[in-house]
mmCIF file with all atom_site columns, C-alpha atoms in Angstrom:
data_model
loop_
_atom_site.group_PDB
_atom_site.id
_atom_site.type_symbol
_atom_site.label_atom_id
_atom_site.label_alt_id
_atom_site.label_comp_id
_atom_site.label_asym_id
_atom_site.label_entity_id
_atom_site.label_seq_id
_atom_site.pdbx_PDB_ins_code
_atom_site.Cartn_x
_atom_site.Cartn_y
_atom_site.Cartn_z
_atom_site.occupancy
_atom_site.B_iso_or_equiv
_atom_site.pdbx_formal_charge
_atom_site.auth_seq_id
_atom_site.auth_comp_id
_atom_site.auth_asym_id
_atom_site.auth_atom_id
_atom_site.pdbx_PDB_model_num
ATOM 1  C CA . MET S 1 1  ? -18.810 3.132   21.250  1.00 58.00 ? 200 MET S CA 1
ATOM 2  C CA . LYS S 1 2  ? -15.657 0.357   20.039  1.00 58.00 ? 201 LYS S CA 1
ATOM 3  C CA . SER S 1 3  ? -13.015 2.623   19.030  1.00 62.00 ? 202 SER S CA 1
ATOM 4  C CA . LYS S 1 4  ? -10.536 0.920   16.773  1.00 63.00 ? 203 LYS S CA 1
ATOM 5  C CA . THR S 1 5  ? -6.951  1.508   17.009  1.00 63.00 ? 204 THR S CA 1
ATOM 6  C CA . HIS S 1 6  ? -4.718  1.810   14.050  1.00 63.00 ? 205 HIS S CA 1
ATOM 7  C CA . LYS S 1 7  ? -1.246  0.188   14.843  1.00 71.00 ? 206 LYS S CA 1
ATOM 8  C CA . ALA S 1 8  ? 1.484   1.624   12.489  1.00 71.00 ? 207 ALA S CA 1
ATOM 9  C CA . VAL S 1 9  ? 4.246   -0.540  10.726  1.00 80.00 ? 208 VAL S CA 1
ATOM 10 C CA . GLU S 1 10 ? 6.589   -0.623  9.030   1.00 88.00 ? 209 GLU S CA 1
ATOM 11 C CA . GLN S 1 11 ? 6.679   -1.178  5.376   1.00 90.00 ? 210 GLN S CA 1
ATOM 12 C CA . PRO S 1 12 ? 6.498   -4.865  5.087   1.00 91.00 ? 211 PRO S CA 1
ATOM 13 C CA . GLU S 1 13 ? 8.724   -5.828  2.409   1.00 93.00 ? 212 GLU S CA 1
ATOM 14 C CA . PRO S 1 14 ? 7.010   -6.391  -1.339  1.00 93.00 ? 213 PRO S CA 1
ATOM 15 C CA . PHE S 1 15 ? 5.957   -10.312 -1.881  1.00 93.00 ? 214 PHE S CA 1
ATOM 16 C CA . THR S 1 16 ? 5.706   -9.109  -6.350  1.00 91.00 ? 215 THR S CA 1
ATOM 17 C CA . PRO S 1 17 ? 8.785   -10.068 -7.661  1.00 91.00 ? 216 PRO S CA 1
ATOM 18 C CA . GLY S 1 18 ? 10.417  -6.951  -9.904  1.00 90.00 ? 217 GLY S CA 1
ATOM 19 C CA . ILE S 1 19 ? 8.100   -4.533  -7.405  1.00 93.00 ? 218 ILE S CA 1
ATOM 20 C CA . THR S 1 20 ? 10.623  -2.939  -4.907  1.00 94.00 ? 219 THR S CA 1
ATOM 21 C CA . LYS S 1 21 ? 9.222   -0.885  -1.624  1.00 94.00 ? 220 LYS S CA 1
ATOM 22 C CA . GLY S 1 22 ? 9.902   2.661   -3.303  1.00 95.00 ? 221 GLY S CA 1
ATOM 23 C CA . MET S 1 23 ? 7.060   1.844   -5.602  1.00 94.00 ? 222 MET S CA 1
ATOM 24 C CA . VAL S 1 24 ? 4.190   0.604   -2.876  1.00 94.00 ? 223 VAL S CA 1
ATOM 25 C CA . ARG S 1 25 ? 5.510   3.642   -1.202  1.00 93.00 ? 224 ARG S CA 1
ATOM 26 C CA . GLN S 1 26 ? 4.832   5.808   -3.890  1.00 95.00 ? 225 GLN S CA 1
ATOM 27 C CA . HIS S 1 27 ? 0.811   4.582   -4.618  1.00 94.00 ? 226 HIS S CA 1
ATOM 28 C CA . ALA S 1 28 ? 0.379   3.857   -0.921  1.00 93.00 ? 227 ALA S CA 1
ATOM 29 C CA . PHE S 1 29 ? 0.815   7.755   -0.597  1.00 91.00 ? 228 PHE S CA 1
ATOM 30 C CA . GLU S 1 30 ? -0.952  8.942   -3.683  1.00 93.00 ? 229 GLU S CA 1
ATOM 31 C CA . LEU S 1 31 ? -4.123  5.695   -2.997  1.00 92.00 ? 230 LEU S CA 1
ATOM 32 C CA . TYR S 1 32 ? -3.675  7.391   1.536   1.00 90.00 ? 231 TYR S CA 1
ATOM 33 C CA . CYS S 1 33 ? -3.051  10.853  0.665   1.00 87.00 ? 232 CYS S CA 1
ATOM 34 C CA . ASP S 1 34 ? -6.010  11.946  2.893   1.00 87.00 ? 233 ASP S CA 1
ATOM 35 C CA . ARG S 1 35 ? -6.241  8.969   5.138   1.00 81.00 ? 234 ARG S CA 1
ATOM 36 C CA . LEU S 1 36 ? -2.259  10.317  6.179   1.00 79.00 ? 235 LEU S CA 1
ATOM 37 C CA . ARG S 1 37 ? -3.399  13.960  7.481   1.00 79.00 ? 236 ARG S CA 1
ATOM 38 C CA . ASP S 1 38 ? -5.688  11.842  10.763  1.00 82.00 ? 237 ASP S CA 1
ATOM 39 C CA . ARG S 1 39 ? -3.452  7.672   11.342  1.00 84.00 ? 238 ARG S CA 1
ATOM 40 C CA . PRO S 1 40 ? -0.640  6.471   9.977   1.00 86.00 ? 239 PRO S CA 1
ATOM 41 C CA . LEU S 1 41 ? -0.925  2.788   7.241   1.00 89.00 ? 240 LEU S CA 1
ATOM 42 C CA . THR S 1 42 ? -1.443  -0.447  8.498   1.00 91.00 ? 241 THR S CA 1
ATOM 43 C CA . LEU S 1 43 ? -0.236  -3.427  7.432   1.00 92.00 ? 242 LEU S CA 1
ATOM 44 C CA . GLU S 1 44 ? -3.593  -4.091  5.784   1.00 93.00 ? 243 GLU S CA 1
ATOM 45 C CA . ASP S 1 45 ? -3.358  -0.588  3.696   1.00 93.00 ? 244 ASP S CA 1
ATOM 46 C CA . TRP S 1 46 ? 0.899   -1.580  2.384   1.00 93.00 ? 245 TRP S CA 1
ATOM 47 C CA . VAL S 1 47 ? -0.660  -4.889  1.526   1.00 95.00 ? 246 VAL S CA 1
ATOM 48 C CA . LEU S 1 48 ? -4.130  -3.020  -0.472  1.00 95.00 ? 247 LEU S CA 1
ATOM 49 C CA . ALA S 1 49 ? -1.614  -0.422  -2.011  1.00 95.00 ? 248 ALA S CA 1
ATOM 50 C CA . GLU S 1 50 ? 0.605   -3.125  -3.188  1.00 95.00 ? 249 GLU S CA 1
ATOM 51 C CA . LYS S 1 51 ? -1.566  -5.360  -4.535  1.00 96.00 ? 250 LYS S CA 1
ATOM 52 C CA . ASP S 1 52 ? -3.239  -2.409  -6.925  1.00 95.00 ? 251 ASP S CA 1
ATOM 53 C CA . LEU S 1 53 ? -0.282  -1.093  -7.335  1.00 95.00 ? 252 LEU S CA 1
ATOM 54 C CA . VAL S 1 54 ? 0.371   -4.473  -9.164  1.00 94.00 ? 253 VAL S CA 1
ATOM 55 C CA . ASN S 1 55 ? -2.903  -5.002  -10.411 1.00 93.00 ? 254 ASN S CA 1
ATOM 56 C CA . SER S 1 56 ? -2.328  -1.391  -12.448 1.00 92.00 ? 255 SER S CA 1
ATOM 57 C CA . LEU S 1 57 ? 1.049   -2.551  -14.110 1.00 91.00 ? 256 LEU S CA 1
ATOM 58 C CA . GLU S 1 58 ? -0.799  -5.850  -15.442 1.00 89.00 ? 257 GLU S CA 1
ATOM 59 C CA . THR S 1 59 ? -3.500  -3.882  -16.470 1.00 88.00 ? 258 THR S CA 1
ATOM 60 C CA . ASP S 1 60 ? -1.056  -1.324  -18.611 1.00 80.00 ? 259 ASP S CA 1
ATOM 61 C CA . GLY S 1 61 ? 1.280   -4.359  -20.067 1.00 81.00 ? 260 GLY S CA 1
ATOM 62 C CA . LEU S 1 62 ? 4.181   -3.103  -17.957 1.00 73.00 ? 261 LEU S CA 1
ATOM 63 C CA . LEU S 1 63 ? 4.215   -6.433  -15.601 1.00 68.00 ? 262 LEU S CA 1
ATOM 64 C CA . LYS S 1 64 ? 4.998   -9.956  -16.041 1.00 63.00 ? 263 LYS S CA 1
ATOM 65 C CA . ARG S 1 65 ? 3.912   -12.839 -13.861 1.00 57.00 ? 264 ARG S CA 1
#
């Protein structure tokens, strides 16, 4: 059976205006707190965390595009 290796990456710059790295980092750690013990965050994890954060801020009316 093939196992996937998860390569840790540095946190990328957010692509959404008005969103900071700190905001994405906090949201990512809340989303993935159960996975952080087993493996580091990947680029895909960072992107999904930012998208989820932007979606929740837009839903709450706190972010306007």
